[in-house]
Short mmCIF file of C-alpha atoms and ligand atoms in Angstrom, two decimals:
data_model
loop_
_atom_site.label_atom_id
_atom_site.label_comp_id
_atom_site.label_asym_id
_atom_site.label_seq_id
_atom_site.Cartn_x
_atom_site.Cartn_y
_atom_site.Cartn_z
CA UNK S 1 -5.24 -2.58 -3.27
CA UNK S 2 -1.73 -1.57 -2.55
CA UNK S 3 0.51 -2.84 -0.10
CA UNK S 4 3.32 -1.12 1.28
CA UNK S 5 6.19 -2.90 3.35
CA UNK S 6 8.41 -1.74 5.49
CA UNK S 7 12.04 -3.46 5.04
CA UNK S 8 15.17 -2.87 7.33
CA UNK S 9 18.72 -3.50 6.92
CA UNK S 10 19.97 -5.08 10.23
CA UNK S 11 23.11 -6.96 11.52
CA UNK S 12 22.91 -10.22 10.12
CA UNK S 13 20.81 -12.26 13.36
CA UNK S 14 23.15 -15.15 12.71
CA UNK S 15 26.50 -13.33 13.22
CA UNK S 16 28.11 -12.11 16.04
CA UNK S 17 27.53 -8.41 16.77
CA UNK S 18 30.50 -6.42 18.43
CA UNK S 19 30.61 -3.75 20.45
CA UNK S 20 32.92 -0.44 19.56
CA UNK S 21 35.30 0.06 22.09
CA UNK S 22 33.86 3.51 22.40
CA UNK S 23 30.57 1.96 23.92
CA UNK S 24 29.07 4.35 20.53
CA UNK S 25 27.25 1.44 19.07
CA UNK S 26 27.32 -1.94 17.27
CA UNK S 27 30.76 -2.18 15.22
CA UNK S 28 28.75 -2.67 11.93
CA UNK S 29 31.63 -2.09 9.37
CA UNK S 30 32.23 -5.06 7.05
CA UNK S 31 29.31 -6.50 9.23
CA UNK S 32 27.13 -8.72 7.49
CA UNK S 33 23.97 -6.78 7.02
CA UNK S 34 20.42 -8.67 5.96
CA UNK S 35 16.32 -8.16 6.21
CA UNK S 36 15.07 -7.38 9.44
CA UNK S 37 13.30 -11.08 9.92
CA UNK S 38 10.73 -10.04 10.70
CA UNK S 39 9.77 -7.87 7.82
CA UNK S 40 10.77 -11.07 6.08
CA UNK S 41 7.86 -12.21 7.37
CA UNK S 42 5.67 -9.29 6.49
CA UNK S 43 7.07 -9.30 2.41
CA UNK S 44 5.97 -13.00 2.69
CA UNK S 45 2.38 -12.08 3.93
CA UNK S 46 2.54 -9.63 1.35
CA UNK S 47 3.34 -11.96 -1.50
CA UNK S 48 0.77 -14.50 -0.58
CA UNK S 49 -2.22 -11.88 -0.25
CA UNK S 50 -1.18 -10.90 -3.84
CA UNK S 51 -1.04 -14.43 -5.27
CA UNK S 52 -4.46 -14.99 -3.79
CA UNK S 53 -5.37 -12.27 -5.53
CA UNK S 54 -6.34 -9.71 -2.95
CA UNK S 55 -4.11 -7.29 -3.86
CA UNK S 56 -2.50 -5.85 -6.64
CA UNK S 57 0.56 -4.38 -6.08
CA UNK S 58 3.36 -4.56 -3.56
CA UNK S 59 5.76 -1.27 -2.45
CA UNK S 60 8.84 -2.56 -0.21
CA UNK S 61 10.38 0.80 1.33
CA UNK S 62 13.47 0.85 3.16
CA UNK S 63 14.89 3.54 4.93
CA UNK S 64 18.68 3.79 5.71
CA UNK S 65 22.38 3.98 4.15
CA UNK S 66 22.46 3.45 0.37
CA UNK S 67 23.11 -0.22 1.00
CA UNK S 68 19.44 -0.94 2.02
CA UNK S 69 19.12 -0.86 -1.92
CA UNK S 70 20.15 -4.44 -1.36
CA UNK S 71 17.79 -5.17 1.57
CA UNK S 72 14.72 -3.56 -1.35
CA UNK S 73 16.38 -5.87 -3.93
CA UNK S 74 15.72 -9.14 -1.61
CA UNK S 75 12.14 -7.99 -1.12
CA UNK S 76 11.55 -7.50 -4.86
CA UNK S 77 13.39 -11.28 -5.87
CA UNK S 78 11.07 -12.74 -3.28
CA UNK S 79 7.88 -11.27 -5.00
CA UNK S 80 7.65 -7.32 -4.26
CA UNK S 81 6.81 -5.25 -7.30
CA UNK S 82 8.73 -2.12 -6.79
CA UNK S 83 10.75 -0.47 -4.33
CA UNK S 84 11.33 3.04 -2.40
CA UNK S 85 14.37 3.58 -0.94
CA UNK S 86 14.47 6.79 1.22
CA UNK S 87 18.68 7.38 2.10
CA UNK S 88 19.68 8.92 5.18
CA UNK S 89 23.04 8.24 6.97
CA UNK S 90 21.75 8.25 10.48
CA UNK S 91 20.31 5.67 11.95
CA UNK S 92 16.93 7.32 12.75
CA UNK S 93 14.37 6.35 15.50
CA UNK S 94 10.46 4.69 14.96
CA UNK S 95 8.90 8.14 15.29
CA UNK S 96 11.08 9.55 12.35
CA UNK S 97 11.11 6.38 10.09
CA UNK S 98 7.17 6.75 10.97
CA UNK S 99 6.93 9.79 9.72
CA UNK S 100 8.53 9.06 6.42
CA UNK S 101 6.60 6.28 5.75
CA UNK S 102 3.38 8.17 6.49
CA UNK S 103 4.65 10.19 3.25
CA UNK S 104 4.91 7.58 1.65
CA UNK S 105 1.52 5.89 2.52
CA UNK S 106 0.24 9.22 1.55
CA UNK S 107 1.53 9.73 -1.97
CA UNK S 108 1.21 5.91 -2.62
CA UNK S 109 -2.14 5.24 -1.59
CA UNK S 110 -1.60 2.19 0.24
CA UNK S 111 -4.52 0.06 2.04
CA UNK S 112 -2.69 -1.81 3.92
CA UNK S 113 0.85 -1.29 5.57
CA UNK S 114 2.80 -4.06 7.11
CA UNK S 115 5.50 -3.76 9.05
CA UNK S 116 7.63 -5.89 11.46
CA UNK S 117 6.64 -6.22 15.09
CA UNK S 118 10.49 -4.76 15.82
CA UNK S 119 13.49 -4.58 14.11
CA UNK S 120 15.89 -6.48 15.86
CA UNK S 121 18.79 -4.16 15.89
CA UNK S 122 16.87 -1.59 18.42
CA UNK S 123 14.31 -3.94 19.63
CA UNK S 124 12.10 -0.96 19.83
CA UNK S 125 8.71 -2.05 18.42
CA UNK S 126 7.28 1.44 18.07
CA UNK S 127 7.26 2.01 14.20
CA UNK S 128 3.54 0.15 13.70
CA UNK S 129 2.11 2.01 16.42
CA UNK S 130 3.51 5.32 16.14
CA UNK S 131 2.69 5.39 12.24
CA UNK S 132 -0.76 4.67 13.41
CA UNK S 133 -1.24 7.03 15.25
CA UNK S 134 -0.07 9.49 12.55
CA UNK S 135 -2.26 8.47 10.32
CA UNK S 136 -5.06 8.00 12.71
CA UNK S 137 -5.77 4.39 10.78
CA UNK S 138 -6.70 1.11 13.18
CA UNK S 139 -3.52 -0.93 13.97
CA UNK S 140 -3.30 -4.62 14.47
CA UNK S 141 0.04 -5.39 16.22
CA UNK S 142 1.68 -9.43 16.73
CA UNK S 143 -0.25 -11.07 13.68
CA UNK S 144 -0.18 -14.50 13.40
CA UNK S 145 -2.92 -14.28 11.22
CA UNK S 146 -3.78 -11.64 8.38
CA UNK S 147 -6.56 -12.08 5.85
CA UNK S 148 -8.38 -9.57 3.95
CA UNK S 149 -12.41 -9.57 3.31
CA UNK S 150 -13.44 -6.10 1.38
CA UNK S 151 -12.83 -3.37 3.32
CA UNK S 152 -11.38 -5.19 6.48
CA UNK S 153 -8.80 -6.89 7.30
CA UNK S 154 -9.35 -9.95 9.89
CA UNK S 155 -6.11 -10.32 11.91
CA UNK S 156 -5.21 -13.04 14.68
CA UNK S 157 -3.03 -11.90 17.81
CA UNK S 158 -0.93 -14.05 20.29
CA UNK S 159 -1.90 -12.86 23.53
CA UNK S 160 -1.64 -14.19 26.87
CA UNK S 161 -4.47 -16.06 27.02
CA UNK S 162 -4.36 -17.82 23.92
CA UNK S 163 -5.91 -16.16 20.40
CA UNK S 164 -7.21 -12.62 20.09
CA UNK S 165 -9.22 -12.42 16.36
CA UNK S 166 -9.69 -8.92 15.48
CA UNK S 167 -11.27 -6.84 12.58
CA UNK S 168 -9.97 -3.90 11.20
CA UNK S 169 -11.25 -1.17 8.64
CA UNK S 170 -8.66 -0.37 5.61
CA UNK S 171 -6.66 1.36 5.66
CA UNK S 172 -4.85 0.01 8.25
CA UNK S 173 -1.52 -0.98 9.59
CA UNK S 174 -0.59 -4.63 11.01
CA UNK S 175 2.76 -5.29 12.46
CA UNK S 176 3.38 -8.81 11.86
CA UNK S 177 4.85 -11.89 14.45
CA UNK S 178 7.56 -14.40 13.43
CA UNK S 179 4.59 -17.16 13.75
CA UNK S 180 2.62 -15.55 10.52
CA UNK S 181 4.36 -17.58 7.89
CA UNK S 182 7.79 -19.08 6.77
CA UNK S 183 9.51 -17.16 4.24
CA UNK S 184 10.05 -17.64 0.71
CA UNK S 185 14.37 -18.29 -0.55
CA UNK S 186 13.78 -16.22 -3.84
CA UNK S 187 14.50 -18.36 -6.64
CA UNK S 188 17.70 -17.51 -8.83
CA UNK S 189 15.71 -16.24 -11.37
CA UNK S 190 13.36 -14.32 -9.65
CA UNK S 191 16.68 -12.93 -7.86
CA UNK S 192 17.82 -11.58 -11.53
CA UNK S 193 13.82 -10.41 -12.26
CA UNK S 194 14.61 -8.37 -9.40
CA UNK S 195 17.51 -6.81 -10.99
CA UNK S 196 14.86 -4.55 -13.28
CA UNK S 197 12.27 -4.20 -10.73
CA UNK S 198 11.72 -0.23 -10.39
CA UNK S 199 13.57 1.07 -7.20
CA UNK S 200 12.88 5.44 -6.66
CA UNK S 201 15.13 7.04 -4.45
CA UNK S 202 14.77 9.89 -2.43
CA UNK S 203 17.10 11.52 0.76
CA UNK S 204 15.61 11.57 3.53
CA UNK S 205 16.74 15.46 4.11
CA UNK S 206 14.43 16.65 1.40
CA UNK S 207 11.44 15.34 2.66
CA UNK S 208 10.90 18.37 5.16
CA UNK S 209 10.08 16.22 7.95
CA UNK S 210 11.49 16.87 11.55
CA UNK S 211 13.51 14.21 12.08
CA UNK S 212 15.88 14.88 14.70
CA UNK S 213 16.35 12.47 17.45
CA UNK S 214 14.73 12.29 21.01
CA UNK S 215 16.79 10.18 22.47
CA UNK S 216 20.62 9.85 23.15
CA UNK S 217 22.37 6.37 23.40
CA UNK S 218 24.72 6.97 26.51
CA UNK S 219 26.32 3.97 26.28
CA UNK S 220 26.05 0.24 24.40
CA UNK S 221 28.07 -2.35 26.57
CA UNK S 222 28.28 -5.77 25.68
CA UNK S 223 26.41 -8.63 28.06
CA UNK S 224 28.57 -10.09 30.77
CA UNK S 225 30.18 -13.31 29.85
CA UNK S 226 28.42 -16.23 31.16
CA UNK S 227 30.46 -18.48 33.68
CA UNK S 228 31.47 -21.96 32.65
CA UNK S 229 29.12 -24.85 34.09
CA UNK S 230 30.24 -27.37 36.06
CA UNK S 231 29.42 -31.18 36.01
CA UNK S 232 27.62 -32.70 39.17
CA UNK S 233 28.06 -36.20 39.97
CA UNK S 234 24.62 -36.70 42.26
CA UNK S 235 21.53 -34.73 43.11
CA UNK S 236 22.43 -34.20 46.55
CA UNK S 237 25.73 -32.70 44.78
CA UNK S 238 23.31 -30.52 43.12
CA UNK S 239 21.37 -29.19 46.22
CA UNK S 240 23.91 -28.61 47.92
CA UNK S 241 25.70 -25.87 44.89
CA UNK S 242 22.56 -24.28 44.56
CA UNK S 243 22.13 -23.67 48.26
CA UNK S 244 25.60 -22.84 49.05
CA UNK S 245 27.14 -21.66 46.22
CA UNK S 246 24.50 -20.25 44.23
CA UNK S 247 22.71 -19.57 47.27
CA UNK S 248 19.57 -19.61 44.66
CA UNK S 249 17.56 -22.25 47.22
P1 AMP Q 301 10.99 -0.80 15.37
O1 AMP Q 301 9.87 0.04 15.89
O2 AMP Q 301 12.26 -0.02 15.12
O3 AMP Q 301 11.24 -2.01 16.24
O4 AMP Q 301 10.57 -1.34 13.91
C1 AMP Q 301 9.35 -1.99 13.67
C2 AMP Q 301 9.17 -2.22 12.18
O5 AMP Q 301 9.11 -0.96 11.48
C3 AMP Q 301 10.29 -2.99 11.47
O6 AMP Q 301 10.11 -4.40 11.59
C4 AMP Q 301 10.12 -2.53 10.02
O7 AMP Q 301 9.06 -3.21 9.36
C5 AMP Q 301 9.72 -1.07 10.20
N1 AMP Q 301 10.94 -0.22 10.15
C6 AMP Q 301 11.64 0.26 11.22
N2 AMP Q 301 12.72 0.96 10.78
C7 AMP Q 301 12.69 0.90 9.43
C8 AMP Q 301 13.55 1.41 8.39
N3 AMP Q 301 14.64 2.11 8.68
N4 AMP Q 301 13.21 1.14 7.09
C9 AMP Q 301 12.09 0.42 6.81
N5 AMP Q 301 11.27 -0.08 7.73
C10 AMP Q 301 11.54 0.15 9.02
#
């Protein structure tokens, strides 16, 4: 049983993210860059299905700048067993980045594919599902919960109403929740393993795919600046700002 990962190179979430003063984009030059978290937590889920010995090999694939090497590398030091990292400049949208990893799926064989539930740079959570649909394979999307059991894969959704427990035939795809696990810090030495792990490259521009965009970002603003609060001194105080200043009551 392979397992293939999906692993992208975001804005750090713990820095600040500027705006350009174009309104182009996120300013990400000398922008500390890490894992998507929440393929984090998919690697993780990854590693721990392989130490308990239901599967056998583990195929982190990034897609992105050159620099997503790094982003394969921290996959691979935290228990991965080889990398694919397909370079394109662009920053390309889920149905694209979908389509390259159903390539990849395809030439690797993989039973299993787990992905993030969204990358938090474009908060789009639409990779999982639209890679499903490629491939026509059952999807199982907000995991808190993924075991396997022969040729299915059990997986536990957060849903409104409390827990959703559902079975899938492999292959299959399951875009995991922050609530699945809590990551691994690779060890130093398994950071310097990692070194030597196998990482294949290929552009994304060979791969014959179309993988133009459908969508144009008109503008990225940043939020408005919150107001500063103010102290009461008494409840009435209170009541009395929210009805007549606030004029929320
Ligand atoms: P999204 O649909 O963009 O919110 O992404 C959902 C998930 O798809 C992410 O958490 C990743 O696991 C995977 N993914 C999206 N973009 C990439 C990429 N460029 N390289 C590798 N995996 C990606």
């Amino acid at each position: 049983m392979k397992i293939l990962v999906g692993v992208k190179r975001v804005l750090d979430p713990y820095v600040r993210a500027y705006v350009k003063p174009d309104g182009s984009g996120v300013d990400l030059s000398n922008a500390k860059m890490s894992m998507n978290p929440f393929d984090e937590v998919a690697v993780e889920q990854a590693v721990r299905l392989k130490e308990a010995g239901a599967a056998e090999e583990i195929i982190a694939v990034s897609i992105g700048p050159a620099k997503s090497e790094e982003t394969i590398r921290t996959a691979l030091a935290m228990g991965a067993d080889r990398g694919v990292l397909v370079e394109g400049e662009r920053n390309l949208e889920p149905l694209a980045v979908a389509k390259i990893l159903k390539q990849i799926v395809e030439e690797e064989s993989a039973q299993l594919v787990l992905l993030g539930k969204q990358a938090i740079d474009d908060d789009c959570n639409q990779a999982g599902q639209s890679l499903a649909a490629l491939l026509n394979w059952p999807q199982g999307t907000f995991a808190s919960g993924v075991e396997l059991e022969g040729e299915t894969t059990k997986v536990v959704r957060e849903i409104d109403g409390g827990l959703e427990t559902v079975e899938l035939d492999l292959p299959a795809i399951v875009s995991v929740d922050l609530r699945l696990n809590e990551p691994r810090h690779a060890s130093l030495p398994n950071i310097m393993k990692a070194k030597k792990k196998p990482v294949e490259k290929k552009a994304a521009g060979d791969l014959g795919l179309d993988l133009e965009p459908r969508m144009k970002i008109l503008n990225v603003s940043e939020p408005p600046p919150r107001a500063e609060g103010v102290r009461v001194g008494s409840v009435a105080e209170l009541v009395e700002k929210l009805k007549n200043e606030a004029k929320v009551i």
